[in-house]
CSV table of C-alpha atoms in Angstrom, one decimal:
chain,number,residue,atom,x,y,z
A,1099,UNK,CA,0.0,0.0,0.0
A,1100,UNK,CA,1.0,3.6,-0.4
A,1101,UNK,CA,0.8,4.5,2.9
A,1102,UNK,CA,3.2,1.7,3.9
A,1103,UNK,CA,6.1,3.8,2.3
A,1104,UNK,CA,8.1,5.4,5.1
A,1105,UNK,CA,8.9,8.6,2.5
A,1106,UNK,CA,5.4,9.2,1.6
A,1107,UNK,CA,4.6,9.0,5.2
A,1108,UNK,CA,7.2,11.2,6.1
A,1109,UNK,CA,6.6,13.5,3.0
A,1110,UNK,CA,2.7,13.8,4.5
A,1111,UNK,CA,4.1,14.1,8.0
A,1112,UNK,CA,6.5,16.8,6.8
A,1113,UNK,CA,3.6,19.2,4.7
A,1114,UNK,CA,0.8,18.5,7.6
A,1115,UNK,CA,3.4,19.7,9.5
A,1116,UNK,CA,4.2,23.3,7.8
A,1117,UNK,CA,0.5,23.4,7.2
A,1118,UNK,CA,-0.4,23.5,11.1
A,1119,UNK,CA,3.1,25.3,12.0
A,1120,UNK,CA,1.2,28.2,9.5
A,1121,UNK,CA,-1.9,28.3,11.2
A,1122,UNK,CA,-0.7,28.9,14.4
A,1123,UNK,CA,1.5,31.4,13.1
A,1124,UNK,CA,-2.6,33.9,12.5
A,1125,UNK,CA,-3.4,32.5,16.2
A,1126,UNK,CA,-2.6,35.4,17.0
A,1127,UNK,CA,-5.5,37.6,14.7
A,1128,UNK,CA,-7.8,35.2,15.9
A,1129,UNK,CA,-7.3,35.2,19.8
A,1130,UNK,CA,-7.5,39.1,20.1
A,1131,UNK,CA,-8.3,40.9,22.6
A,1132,UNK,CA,-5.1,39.1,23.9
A,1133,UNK,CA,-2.1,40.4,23.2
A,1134,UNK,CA,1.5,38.5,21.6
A,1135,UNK,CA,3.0,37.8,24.3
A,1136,UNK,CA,-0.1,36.8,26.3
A,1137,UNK,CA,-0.6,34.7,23.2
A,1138,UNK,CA,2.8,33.2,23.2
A,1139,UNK,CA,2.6,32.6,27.2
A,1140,UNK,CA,-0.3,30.5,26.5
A,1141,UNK,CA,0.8,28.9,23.7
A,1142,UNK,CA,3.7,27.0,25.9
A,1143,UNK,CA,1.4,26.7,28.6
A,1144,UNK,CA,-0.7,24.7,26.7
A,1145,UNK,CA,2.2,23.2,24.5
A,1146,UNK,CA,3.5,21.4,28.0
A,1147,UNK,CA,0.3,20.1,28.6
A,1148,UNK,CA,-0.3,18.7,25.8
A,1149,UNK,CA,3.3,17.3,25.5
A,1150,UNK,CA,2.4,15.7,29.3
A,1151,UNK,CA,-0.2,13.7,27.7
A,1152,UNK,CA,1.8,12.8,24.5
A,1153,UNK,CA,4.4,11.3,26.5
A,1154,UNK,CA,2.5,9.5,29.0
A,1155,UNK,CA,0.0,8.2,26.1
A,1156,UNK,CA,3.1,6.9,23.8
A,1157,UNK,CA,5.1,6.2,27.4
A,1158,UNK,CA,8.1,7.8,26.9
A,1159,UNK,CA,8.4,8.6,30.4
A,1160,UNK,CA,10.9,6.5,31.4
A,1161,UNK,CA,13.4,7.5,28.1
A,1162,UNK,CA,13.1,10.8,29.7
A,1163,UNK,CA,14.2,9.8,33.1
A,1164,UNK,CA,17.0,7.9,31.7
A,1165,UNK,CA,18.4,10.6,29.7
A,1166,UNK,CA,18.6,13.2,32.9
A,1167,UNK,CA,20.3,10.4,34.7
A,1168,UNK,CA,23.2,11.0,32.3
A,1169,UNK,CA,23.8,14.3,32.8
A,1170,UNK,CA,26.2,14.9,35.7
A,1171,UNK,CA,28.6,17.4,36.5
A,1172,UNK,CA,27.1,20.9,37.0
A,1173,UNK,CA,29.0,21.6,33.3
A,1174,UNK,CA,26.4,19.4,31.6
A,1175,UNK,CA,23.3,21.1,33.7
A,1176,UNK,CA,24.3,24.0,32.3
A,1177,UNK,CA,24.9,23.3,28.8
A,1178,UNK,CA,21.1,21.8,29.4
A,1179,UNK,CA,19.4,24.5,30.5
A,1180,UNK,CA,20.8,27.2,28.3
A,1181,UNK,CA,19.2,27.1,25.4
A,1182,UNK,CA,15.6,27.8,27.2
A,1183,UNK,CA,16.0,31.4,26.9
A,1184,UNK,CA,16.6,30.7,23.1
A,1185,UNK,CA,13.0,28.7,22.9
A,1186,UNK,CA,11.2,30.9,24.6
A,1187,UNK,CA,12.2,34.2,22.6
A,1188,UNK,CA,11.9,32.3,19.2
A,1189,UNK,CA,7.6,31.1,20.6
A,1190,UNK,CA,7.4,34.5,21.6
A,1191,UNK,CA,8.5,36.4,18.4
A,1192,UNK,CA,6.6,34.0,16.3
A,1193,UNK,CA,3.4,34.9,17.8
A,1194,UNK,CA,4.3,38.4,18.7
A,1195,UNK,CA,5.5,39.3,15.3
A,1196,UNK,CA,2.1,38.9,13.1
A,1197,UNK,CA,-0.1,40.5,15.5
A,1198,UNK,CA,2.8,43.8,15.7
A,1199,UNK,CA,3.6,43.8,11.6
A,1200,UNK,CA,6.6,42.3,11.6
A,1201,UNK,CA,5.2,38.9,9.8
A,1202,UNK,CA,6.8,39.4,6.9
A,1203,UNK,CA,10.0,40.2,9.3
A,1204,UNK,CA,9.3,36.8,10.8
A,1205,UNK,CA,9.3,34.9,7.9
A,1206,UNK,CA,12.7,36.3,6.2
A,1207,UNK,CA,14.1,35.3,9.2
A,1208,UNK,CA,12.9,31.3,8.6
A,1209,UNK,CA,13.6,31.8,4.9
A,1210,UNK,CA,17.6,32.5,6.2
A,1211,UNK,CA,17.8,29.8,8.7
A,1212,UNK,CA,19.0,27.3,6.4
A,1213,UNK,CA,21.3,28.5,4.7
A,1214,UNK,CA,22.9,30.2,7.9
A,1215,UNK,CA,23.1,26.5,8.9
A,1216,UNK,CA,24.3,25.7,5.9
A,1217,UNK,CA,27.3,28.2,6.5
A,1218,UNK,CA,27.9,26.8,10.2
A,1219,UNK,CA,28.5,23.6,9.2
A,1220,UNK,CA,31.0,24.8,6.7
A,1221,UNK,CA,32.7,27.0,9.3
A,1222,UNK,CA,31.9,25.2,12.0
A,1223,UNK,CA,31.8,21.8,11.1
A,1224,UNK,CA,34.2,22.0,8.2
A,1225,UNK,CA,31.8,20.7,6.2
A,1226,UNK,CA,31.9,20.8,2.4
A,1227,UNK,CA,29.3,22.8,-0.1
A,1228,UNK,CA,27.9,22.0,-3.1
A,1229,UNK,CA,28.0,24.5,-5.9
A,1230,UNK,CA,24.3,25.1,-5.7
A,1231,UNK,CA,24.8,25.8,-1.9
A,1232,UNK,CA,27.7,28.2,-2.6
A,1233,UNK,CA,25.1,30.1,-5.0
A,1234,UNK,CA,22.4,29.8,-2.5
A,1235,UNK,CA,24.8,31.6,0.2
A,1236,UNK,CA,26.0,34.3,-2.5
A,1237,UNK,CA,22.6,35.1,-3.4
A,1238,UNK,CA,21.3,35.7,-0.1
A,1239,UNK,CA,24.5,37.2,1.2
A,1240,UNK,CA,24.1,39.5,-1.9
A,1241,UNK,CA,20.4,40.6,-1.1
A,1242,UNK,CA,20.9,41.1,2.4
A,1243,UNK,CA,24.1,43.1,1.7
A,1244,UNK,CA,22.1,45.2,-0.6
A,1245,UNK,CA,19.5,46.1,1.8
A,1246,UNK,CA,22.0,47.0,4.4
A,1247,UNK,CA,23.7,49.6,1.9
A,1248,UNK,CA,20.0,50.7,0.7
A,1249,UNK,CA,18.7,51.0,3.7
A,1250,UNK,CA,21.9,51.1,6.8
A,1251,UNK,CA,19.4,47.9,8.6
A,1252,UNK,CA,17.6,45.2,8.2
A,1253,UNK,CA,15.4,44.1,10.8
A,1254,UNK,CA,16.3,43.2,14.4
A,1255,UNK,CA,13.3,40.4,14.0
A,1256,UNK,CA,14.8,39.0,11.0
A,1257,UNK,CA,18.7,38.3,12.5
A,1258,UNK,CA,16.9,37.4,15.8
A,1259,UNK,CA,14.9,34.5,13.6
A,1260,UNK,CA,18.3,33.0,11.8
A,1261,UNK,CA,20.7,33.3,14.2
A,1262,UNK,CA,18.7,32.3,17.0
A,1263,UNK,CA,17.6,29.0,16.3
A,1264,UNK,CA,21.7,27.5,15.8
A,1265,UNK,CA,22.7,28.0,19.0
A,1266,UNK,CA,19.8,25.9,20.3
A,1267,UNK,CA,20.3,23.3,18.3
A,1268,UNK,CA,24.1,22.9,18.4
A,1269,UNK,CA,23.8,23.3,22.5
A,1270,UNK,CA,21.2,20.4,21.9
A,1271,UNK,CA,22.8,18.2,20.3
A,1272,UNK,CA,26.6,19.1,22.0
A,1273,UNK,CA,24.6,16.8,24.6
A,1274,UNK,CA,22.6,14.9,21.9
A,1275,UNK,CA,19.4,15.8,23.9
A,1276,UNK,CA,16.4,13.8,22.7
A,1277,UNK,CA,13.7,16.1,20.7
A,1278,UNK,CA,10.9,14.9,23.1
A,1279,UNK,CA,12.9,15.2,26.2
A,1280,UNK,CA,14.8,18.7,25.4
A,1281,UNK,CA,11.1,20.6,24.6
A,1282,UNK,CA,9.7,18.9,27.6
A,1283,UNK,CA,12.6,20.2,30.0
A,1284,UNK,CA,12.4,24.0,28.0
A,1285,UNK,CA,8.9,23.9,28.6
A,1286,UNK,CA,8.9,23.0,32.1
A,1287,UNK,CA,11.4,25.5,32.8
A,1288,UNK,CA,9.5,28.5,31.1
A,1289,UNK,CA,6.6,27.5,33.1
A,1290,UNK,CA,7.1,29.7,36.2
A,1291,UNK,CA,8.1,32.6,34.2
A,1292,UNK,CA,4.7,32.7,31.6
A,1293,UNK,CA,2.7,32.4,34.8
A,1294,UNK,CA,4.2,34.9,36.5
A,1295,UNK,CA,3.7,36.9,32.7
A,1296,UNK,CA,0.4,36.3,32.9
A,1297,UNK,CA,-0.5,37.2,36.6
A,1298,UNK,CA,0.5,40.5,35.6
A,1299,UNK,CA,-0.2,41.3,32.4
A,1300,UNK,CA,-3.9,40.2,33.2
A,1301,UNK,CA,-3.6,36.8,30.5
A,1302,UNK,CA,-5.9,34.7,33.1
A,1303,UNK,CA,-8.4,37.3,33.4
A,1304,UNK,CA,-9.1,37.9,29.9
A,1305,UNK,CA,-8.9,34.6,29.1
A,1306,UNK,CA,-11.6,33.5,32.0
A,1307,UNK,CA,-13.7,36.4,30.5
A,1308,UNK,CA,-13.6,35.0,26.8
A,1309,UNK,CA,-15.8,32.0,25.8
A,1310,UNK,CA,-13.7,32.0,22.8
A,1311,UNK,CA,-10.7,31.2,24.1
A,1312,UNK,CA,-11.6,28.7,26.0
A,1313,UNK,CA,-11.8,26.3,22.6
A,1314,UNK,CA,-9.0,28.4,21.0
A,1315,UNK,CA,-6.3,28.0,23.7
A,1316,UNK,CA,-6.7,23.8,23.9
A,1317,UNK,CA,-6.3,23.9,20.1
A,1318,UNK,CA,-3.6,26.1,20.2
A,1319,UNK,CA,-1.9,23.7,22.2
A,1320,UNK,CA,-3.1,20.4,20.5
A,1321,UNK,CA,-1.8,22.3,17.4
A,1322,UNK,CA,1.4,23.0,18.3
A,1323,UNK,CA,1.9,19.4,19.9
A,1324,UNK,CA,0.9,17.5,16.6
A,1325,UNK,CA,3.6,19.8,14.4
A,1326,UNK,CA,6.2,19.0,16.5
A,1327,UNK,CA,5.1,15.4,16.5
A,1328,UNK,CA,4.5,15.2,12.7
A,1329,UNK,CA,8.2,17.0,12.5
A,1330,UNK,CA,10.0,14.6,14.3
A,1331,UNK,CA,8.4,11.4,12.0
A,1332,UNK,CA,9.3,13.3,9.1
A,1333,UNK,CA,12.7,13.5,10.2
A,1334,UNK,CA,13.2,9.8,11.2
A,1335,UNK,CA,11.5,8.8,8.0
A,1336,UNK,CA,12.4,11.1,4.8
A,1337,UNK,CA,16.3,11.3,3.9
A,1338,UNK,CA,17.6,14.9,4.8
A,1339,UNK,CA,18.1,16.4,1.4
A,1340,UNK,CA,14.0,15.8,0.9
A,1341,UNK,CA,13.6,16.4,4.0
A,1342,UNK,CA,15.4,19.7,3.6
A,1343,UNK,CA,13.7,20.7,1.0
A,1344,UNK,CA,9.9,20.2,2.4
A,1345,UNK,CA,10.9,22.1,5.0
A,1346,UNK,CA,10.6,25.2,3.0
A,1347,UNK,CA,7.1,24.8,2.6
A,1348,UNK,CA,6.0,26.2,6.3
A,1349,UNK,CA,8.2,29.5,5.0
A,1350,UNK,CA,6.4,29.8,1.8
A,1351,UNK,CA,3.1,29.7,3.9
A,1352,UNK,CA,4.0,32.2,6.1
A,1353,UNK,CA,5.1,34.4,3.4
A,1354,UNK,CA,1.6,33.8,1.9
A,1355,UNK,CA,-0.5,34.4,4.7
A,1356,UNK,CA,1.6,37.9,5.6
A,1357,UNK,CA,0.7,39.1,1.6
A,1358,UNK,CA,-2.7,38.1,2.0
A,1359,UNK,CA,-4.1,37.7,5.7
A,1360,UNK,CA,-2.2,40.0,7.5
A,1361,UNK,CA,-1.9,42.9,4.7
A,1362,UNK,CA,1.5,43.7,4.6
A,1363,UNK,CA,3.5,44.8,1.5
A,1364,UNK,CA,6.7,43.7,0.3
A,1365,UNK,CA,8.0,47.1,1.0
A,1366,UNK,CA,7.5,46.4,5.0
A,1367,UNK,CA,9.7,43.4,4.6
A,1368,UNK,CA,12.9,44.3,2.6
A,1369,UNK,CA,13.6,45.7,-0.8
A,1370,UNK,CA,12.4,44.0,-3.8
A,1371,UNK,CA,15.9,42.9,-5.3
A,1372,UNK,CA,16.5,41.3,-1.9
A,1373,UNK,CA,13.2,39.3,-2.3
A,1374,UNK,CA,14.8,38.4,-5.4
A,1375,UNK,CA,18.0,36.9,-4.7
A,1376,UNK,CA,16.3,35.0,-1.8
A,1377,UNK,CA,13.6,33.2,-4.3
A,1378,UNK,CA,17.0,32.3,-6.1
A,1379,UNK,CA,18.6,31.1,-2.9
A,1380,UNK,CA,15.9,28.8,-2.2
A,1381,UNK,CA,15.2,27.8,-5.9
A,1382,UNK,CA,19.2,26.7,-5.7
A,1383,UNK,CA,18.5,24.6,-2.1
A,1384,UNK,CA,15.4,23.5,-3.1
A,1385,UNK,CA,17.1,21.7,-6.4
A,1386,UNK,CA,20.1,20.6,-4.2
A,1387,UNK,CA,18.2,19.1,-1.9
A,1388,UNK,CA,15.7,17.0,-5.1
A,1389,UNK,CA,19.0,16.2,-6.9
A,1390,UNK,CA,21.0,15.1,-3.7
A,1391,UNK,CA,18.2,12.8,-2.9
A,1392,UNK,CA,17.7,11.4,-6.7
A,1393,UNK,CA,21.3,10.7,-5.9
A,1394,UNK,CA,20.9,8.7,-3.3
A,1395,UNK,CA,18.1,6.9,-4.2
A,1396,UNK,CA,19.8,5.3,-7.2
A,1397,UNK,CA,23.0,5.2,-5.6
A,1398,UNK,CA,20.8,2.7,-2.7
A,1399,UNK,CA,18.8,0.9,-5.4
A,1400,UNK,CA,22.3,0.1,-6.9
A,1401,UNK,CA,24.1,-1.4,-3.4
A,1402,UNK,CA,20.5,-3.3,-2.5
A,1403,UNK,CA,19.6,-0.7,-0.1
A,1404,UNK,CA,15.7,-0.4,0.3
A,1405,UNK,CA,15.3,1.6,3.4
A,1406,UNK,CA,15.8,5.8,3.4
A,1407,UNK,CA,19.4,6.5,4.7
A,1408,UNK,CA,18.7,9.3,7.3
A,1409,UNK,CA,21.7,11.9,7.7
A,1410,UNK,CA,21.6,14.9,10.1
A,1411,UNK,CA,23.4,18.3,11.1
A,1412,UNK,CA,25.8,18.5,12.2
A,1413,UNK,CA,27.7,15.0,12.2
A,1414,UNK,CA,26.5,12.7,13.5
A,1415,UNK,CA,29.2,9.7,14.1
A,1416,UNK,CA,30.3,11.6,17.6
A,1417,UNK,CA,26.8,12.3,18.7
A,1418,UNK,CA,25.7,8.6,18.5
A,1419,UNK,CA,28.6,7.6,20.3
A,1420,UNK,CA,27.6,10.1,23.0
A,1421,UNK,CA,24.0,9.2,23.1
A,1422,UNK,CA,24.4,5.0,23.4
A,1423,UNK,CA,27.4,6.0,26.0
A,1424,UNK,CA,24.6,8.2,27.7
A,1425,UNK,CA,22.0,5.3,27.9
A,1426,UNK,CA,24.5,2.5,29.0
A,1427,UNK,CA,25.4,4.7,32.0
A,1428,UNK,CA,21.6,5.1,32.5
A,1429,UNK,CA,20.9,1.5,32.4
A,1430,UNK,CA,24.3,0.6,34.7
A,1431,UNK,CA,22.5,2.8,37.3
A,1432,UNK,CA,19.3,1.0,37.1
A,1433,UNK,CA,21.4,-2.3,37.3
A,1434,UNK,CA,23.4,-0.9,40.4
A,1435,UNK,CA,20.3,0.5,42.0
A,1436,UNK,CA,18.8,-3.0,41.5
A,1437,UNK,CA,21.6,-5.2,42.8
A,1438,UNK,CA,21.9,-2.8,45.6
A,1439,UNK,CA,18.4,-2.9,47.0
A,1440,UNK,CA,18.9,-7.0,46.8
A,1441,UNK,CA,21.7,-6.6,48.6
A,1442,UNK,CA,20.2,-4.3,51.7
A,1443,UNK,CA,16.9,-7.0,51.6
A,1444,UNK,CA,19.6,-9.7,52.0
A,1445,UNK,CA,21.1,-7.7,54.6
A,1446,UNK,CA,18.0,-6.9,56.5
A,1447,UNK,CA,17.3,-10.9,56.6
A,1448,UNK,CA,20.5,-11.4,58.2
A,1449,UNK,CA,20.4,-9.2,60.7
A,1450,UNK,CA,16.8,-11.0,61.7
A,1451,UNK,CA,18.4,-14.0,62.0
A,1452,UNK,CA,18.7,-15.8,65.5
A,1453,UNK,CA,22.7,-16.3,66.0
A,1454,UNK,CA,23.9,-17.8,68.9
């Protein structure tokens, strides 16, 4: 059947995905009088409670539990908890942003991401790039560059958007924390600080007062949960050049819906010849990413390999060796905990016994 095929599932996984991830990005239109950041304090307030449920329904709990048992000099905790601040900015600016016209902002921002990964792992990672990724980077280097000589800025929204997300994931996966248990931890950790947000801001009251948001706020929530869900299949299913390349669907949308739902011109965005080189910058990464994995489809049909062959950023040879290193240790500690509680029953029973 069709829908046994792990790339079309992850290929529907992947647009579902963008699709809901655009939705949520007018939540913000439709849950007025609220304003973003009331918005974007419920939105994770309801994101963590929907996660709870995910995790306890698929049982996952106990994954999570092993994973903090790995993490144990104060070093680690740190390196843990410091891309929370990073999450929480990037929810709030992506709900705050339509609602204050910087949509279009907002979505040159996700339109730069990649390639400003791309040119991490070059730097970074010492990664090599194709020639259609060198163009991609030229292009948008050239349109951005033009915009700053034009105009002397470009929007603090903008380099917030694709230059904020890389240090979250490379602090993620320096530890190679587990999708499901790094947003459950950033969550839970931006908990105290919403509520305290919303106790004085007045979010509880005008949400109590609102019959609308009482059905808005749950699917807000259930919406965001499913995306992330549907993002993660997609990425354990599709091979990362398609998967690459899907992924600039949700951008598209967002671009879309700032033209036509939220009424802003190109001219609040950037210049026009910047718009420009950026369509060519993706049209280059898009066709990468379709030829890289026409590539490696033929090159796995040729060596007998029937399965998708699932790469990442950055490397991911070290990361692996970290993560099964991390679970060992987890699961020597449940053995230790176990021998030693047979050990203190053992104990207890000889101390009860009647020597003479």
């Amino acid at each position: 059947m069709l829908t046994t095929n792990p790339t079309v599932q992850g290929t529907l996984a992947s647009v579902s995905s963008s699709l809901l991830f655009s939705l949520m990005f007018l939540f913000g239109l439709f849950m007025q009088p609220l304003s973003g950041t009331q918005v974007a304090s419920w939105r994770i307030l309801m994101m963590l409670l929907s996660l709870v449920l995910l995790v306890s329904a698929t049982k996952q709990w106990q994954h999570v539990f092993d994973y903090l048992k790995t993490l144990k000099t104060p070093k680690e905790w740190l390196l843990f908890v410091l891309p929370t601040p990073i999450l929480g900015g990037q929810i709030w600016l992506f709900m705050w942003g339509p609602v204050n016209g910087f949509g279009l902002d907002v979505t040159l921002g996700y339109f730069l991401l990649p390639l400003v990964m791309i040119l991490i792992g070059r730097f970074f990672y010492r990664e090599s790039m194709s020639r259609l990724q060198w163009v991609a980077a030229i292009c948008a280097a050239m349109g951005i560059g033009y915009d700053l000589w034009q105009y002397g800025s470009i929007s603090w929204v903008t380099l917030f958007t694709c230059f904020g997300y890389p240090p979250y994931y490379l602090l993620r996966r320096k530890l190679a924390v587990p999708p499901i248990t790094g947003l459950l931890s950033d969550l839970t950790l931006l908990t105290p600080v919403v509520l305290i947000m919303l106790y004085f801001n007045g979010g509880f009251g005008m949400a109590a007062q609102s019959t609308t948001l009482w059905y808005l706020l749950p699917l807000l929530g259930g919406f965001s949960a499913l995306a992330m869900s549907l993002t993660m299949v997609a990425s354990s299913k599709l091979p990362v050049s398609l998967f690459g390349a899907l992924s600039y669907l949700e951008p598209m949308l967002l671009f879309v819906f700032s033209i036509t739902v939220l009424n802003q011109s190109l001219d609040e965005g950037g210049s026009l010849f910047m718009y420009v080189m950026i369509t060519l910058a993706l049209v280059s990464m898009i066709t990468e990413s379709v030829l890289a994995y026409i590539t490696r489809k033929r090159n796995n049909r040729l060596h007998g390999y029937h399965e998708p062959q699932v790469d990442s950023f950055p490397p991911q040879r070290r990361i692996k060796k970290r993560r099964i290193k991390g679970v060992l240790a987890a699961h020597r500690f449940r053995k230790l905990k176990r021998y030693q509680r047979k050990i203190d029953r053992i104990n207890r029973k000889n101390d009860q016994l009647p020597f003479k």
